[in-house]
Short mmCIF file of C-alpha atoms and ligand atoms in Angstrom, two decimals:
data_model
loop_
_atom_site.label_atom_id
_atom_site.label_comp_id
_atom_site.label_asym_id
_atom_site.label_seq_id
_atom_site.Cartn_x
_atom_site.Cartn_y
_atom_site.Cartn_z
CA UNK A 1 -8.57 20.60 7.52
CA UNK A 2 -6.00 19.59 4.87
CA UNK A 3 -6.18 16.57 3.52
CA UNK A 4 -3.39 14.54 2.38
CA UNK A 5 -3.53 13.68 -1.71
CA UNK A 6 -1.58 10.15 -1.18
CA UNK A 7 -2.40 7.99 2.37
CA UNK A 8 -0.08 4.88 2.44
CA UNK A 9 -0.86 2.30 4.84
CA UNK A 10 1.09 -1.10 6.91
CA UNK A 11 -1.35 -2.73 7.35
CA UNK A 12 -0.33 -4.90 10.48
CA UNK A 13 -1.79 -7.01 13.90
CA UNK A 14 -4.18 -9.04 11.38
CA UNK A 15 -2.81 -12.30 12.99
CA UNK A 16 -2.61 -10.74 16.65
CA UNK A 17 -5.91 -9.65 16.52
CA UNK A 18 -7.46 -13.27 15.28
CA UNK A 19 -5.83 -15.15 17.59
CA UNK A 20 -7.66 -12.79 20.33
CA UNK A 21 -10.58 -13.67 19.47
CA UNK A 22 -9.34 -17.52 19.13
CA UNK A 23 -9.67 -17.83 15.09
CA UNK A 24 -6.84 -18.81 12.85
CA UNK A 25 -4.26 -16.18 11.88
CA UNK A 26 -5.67 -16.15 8.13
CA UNK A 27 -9.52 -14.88 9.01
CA UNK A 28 -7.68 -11.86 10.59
CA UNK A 29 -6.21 -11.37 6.87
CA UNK A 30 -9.97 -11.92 5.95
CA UNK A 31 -11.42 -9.27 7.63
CA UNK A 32 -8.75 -7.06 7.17
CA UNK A 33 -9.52 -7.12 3.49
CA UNK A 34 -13.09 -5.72 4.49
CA UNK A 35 -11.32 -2.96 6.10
CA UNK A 36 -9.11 -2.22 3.04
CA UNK A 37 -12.48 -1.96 1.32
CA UNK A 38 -14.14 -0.11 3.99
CA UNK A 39 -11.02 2.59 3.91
CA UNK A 40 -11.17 2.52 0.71
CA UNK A 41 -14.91 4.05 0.00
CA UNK A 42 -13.79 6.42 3.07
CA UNK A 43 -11.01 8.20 1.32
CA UNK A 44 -12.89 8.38 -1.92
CA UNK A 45 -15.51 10.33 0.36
CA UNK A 46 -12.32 12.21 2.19
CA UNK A 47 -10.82 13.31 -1.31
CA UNK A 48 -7.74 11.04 -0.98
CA UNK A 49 -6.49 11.00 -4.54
CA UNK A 50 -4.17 7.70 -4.31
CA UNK A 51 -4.14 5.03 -1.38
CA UNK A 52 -1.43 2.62 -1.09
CA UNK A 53 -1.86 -1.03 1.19
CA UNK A 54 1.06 -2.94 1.82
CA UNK A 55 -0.67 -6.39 1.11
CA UNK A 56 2.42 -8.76 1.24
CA UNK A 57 6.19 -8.17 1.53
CA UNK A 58 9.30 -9.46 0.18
CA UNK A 59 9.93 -11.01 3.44
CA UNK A 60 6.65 -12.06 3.72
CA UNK A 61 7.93 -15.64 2.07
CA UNK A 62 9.23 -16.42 5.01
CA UNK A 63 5.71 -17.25 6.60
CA UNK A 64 4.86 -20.67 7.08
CA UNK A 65 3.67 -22.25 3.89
CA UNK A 66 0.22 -22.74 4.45
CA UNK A 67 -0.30 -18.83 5.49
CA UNK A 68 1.45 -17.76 1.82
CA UNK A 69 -0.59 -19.92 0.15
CA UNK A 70 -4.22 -18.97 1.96
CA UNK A 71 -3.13 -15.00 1.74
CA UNK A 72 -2.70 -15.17 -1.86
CA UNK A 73 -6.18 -17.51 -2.09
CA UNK A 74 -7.61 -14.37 -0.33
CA UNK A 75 -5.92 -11.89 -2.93
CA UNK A 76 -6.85 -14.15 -5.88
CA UNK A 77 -10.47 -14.41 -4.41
CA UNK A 78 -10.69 -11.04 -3.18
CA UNK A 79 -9.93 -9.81 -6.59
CA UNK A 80 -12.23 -12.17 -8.88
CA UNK A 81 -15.75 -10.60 -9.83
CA UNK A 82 -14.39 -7.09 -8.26
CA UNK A 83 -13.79 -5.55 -11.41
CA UNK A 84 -17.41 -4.07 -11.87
CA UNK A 85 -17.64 -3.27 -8.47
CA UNK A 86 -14.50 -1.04 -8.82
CA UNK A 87 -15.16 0.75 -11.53
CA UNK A 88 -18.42 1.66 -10.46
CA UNK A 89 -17.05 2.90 -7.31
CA UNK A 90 -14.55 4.85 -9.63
CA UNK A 91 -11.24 3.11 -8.34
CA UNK A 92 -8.39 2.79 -10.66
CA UNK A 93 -6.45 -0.62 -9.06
CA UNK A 94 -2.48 0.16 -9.79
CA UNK A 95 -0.34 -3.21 -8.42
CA UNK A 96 3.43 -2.35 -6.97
CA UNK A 97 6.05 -5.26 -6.54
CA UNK A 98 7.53 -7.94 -8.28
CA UNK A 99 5.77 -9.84 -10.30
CA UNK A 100 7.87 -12.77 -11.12
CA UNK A 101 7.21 -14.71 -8.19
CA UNK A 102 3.61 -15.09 -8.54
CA UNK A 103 1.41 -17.72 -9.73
CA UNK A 104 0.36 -16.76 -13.48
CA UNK A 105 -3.37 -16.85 -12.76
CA UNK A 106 -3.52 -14.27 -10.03
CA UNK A 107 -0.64 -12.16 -12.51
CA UNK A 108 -3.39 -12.25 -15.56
CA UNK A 109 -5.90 -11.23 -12.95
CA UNK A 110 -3.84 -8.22 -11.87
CA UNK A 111 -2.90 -6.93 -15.11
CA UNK A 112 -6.12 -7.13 -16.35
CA UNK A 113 -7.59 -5.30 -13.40
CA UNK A 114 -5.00 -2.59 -14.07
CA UNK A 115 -6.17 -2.20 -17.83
CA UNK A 116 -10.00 -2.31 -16.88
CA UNK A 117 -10.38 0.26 -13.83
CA UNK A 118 -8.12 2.78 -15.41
CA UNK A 119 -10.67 5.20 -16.76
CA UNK A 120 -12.50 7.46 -15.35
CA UNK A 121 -11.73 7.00 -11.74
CA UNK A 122 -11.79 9.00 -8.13
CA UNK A 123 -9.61 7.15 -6.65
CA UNK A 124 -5.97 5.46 -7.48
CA UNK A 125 -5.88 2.13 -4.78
CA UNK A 126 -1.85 0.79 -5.02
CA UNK A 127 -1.74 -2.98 -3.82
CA UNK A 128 1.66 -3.78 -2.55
CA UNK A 129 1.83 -7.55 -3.55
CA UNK A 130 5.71 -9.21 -2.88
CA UNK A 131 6.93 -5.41 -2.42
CA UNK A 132 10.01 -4.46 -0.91
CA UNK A 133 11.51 -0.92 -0.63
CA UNK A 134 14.78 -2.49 -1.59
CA UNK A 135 13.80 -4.45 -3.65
CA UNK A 136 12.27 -1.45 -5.94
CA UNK A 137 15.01 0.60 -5.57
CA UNK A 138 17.34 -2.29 -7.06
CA UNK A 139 15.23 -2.74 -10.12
CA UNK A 140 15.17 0.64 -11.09
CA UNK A 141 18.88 0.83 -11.13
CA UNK A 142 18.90 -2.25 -12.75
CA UNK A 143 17.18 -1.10 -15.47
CA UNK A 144 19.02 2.30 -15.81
CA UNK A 145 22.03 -0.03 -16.50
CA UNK A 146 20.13 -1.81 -19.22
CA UNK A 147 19.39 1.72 -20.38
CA UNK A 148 23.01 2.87 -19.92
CA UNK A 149 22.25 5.95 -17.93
CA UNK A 150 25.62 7.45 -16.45
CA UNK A 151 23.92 10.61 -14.52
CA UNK A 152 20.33 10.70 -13.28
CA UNK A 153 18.80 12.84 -11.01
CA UNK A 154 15.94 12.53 -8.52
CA UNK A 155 12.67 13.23 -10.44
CA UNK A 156 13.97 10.92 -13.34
CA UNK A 157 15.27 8.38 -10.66
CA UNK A 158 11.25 8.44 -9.06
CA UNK A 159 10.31 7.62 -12.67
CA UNK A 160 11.63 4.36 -12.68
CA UNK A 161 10.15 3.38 -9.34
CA UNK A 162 7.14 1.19 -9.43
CA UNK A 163 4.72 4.29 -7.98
CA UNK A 164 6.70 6.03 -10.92
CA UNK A 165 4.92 9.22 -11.24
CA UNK A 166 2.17 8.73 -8.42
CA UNK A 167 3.20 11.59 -6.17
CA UNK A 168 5.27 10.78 -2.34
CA UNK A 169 2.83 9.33 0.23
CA UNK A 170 1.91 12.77 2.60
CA UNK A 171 0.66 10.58 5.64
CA UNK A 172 1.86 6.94 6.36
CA UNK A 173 -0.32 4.73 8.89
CA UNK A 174 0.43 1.94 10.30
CA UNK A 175 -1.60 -0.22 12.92
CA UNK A 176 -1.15 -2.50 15.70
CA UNK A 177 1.55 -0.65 17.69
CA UNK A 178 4.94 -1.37 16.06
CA UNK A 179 6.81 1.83 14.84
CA UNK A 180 8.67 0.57 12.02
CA UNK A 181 8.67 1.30 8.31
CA UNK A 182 9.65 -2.40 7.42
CA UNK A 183 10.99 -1.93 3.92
CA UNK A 184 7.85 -0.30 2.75
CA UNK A 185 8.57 2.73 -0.05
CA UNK A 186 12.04 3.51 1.58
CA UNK A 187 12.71 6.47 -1.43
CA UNK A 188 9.13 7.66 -1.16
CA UNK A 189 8.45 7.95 2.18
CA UNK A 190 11.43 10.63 2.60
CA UNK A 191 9.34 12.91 3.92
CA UNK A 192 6.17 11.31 4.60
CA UNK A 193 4.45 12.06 7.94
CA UNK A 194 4.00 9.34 10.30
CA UNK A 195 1.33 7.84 12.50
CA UNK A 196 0.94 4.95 14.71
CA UNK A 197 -1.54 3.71 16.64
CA UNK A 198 -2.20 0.79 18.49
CA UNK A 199 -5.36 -0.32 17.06
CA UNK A 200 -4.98 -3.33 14.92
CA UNK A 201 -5.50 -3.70 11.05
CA UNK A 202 -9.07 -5.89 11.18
CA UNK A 203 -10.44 -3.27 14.26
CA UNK A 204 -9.62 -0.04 12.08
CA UNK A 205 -12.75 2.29 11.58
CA UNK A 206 -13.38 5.27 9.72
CA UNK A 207 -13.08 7.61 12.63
CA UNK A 208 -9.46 5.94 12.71
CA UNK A 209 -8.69 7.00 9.72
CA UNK A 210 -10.40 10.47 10.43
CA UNK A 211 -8.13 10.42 13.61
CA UNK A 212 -5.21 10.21 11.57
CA UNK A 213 -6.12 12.81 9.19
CA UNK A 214 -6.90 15.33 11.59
CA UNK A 215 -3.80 14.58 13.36
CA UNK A 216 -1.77 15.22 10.20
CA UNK A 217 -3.35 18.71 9.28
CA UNK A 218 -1.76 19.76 12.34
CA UNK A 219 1.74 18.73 11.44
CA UNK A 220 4.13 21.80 10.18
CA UNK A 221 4.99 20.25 7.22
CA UNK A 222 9.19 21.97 6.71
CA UNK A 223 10.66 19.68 4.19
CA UNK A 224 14.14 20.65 5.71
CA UNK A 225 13.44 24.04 5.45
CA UNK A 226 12.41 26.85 8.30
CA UNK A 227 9.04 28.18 8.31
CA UNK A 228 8.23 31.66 8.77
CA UNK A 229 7.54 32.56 12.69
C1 FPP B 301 0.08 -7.95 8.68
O1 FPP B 301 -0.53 -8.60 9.78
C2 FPP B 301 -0.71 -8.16 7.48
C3 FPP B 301 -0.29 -8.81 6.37
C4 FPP B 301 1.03 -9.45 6.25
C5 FPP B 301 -1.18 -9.00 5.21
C6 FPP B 301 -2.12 -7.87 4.93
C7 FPP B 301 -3.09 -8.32 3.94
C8 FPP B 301 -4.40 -8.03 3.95
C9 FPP B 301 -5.06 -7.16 4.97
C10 FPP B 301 -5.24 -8.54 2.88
C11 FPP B 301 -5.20 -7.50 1.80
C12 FPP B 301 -6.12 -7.82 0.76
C13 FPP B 301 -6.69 -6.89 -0.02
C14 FPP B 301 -7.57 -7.32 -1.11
C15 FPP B 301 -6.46 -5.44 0.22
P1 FPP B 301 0.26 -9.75 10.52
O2 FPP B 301 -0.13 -11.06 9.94
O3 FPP B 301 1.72 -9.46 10.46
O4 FPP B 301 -0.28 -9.60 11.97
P2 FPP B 301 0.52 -9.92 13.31
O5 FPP B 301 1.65 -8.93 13.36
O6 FPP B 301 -0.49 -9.68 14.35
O7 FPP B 301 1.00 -11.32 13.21
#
């Protein structure tokens, strides 16, 4: 089977599936920060080399109040006292998104995980946090006009993305039925492979995951090009 080096996931239906079982929208985000965790230790097992979550959008702000304020409580919780446990699981914690429109606290927190967890690891784990595909594209050119560039070309444009080096996602997933890419990694996902499934975030399992994997070694992978008969 091949396994893809970089699995990038939208992580959606965490609301949908709470209200199912008649809890508040925000214990859906609860559990489905288990199931990041839970995926997580899978791919390290799997020989995924980077996983990237979309954990909360540019758009996201337009939620009601009270939901932006208990999903970053979860993030900001989720994240205290992990550091150990990370490192000892051999994840390197890489953040993507702008970070000007977050409260200072959970900022320190993030950079600091960053610093920590970034030796000796198995696994790189990219937390979307206020990401946008647009919004990432439009700060890299920003700052090629602070730089002055007049010509760039592809690889050095990647560069200035926030995954800047990480290599293109092989295999995007993303739960709870909806096919859309939603402004995830617009310029990265070029020639990702997709899969959907209907299952929602909090209900994903390992053999999900497996499902997905197995699905995508049987993809012809063409990159625009033909492949031999
Ligand atoms: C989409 O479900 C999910 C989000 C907007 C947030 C995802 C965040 C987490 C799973 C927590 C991540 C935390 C860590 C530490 C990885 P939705 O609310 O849009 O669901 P709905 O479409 O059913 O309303």
């Amino acid at each position: 089977m091949s396994i893809p080096r970089h699995v990038a996931i939208i992580m959606d239906g965490n609301g949908r599936w709470a209200r199912r079982q008649g809890m508040p929208r925000i214990m859906g985000h609860y559990r489905g920060a288990e199931v990041a965790e839970e995926i997580t230790k899978a791919c390290i097992d799997i020989g995924v080399e980077y996983l990237t979550l979309f954990a909360f959008s540019t758009e996201n702000w337009n939620r009601p109040k009270e939901e932006v304020e208990l999903l970053f409580d979860l993030l900001r919780n989720y994240l205290t006292g992990k550091k150990e446990e990370l490192i000892d699981l051999g994840v390197r914690l890489k953040f993507i998104g702008r970070r000007d429109r977050i409260g200072k606290d959970l900022r320190l927190l993030m950079e600091e995980l960053e610093r920590d967890t970034s030796k000796d690891y198995r696994i790189t784990v990219v937390l979307a946090v206020d990401y946008g595909g647009r919004d990432d594209i439009l700060r890299a050119v920003n700052k090629l006009i602070r730089l002055e560039f007049d010509h760039i070309d592809e690889d050095t444009f990647s560069h200035f993305l926030d995954l800047g080096d990480i290599p293109d996602p092989d295999l995007l997933i993303r739960t709870a039925g909806e096919r859309r890419i939603s402004n995830f990694l617009l310029w990265n996902l070029a020639y990702t492979e997709l899969y959907f499934t209907e299952v929602c975030w909090p209900e994903f399992t390992v053999e999900e995951l497996q499902r997905a994997i197995e699905d995508f070694s049987n993809r012809k992978r063409k990159f625009g090009r033909v492949l031999d008969e």
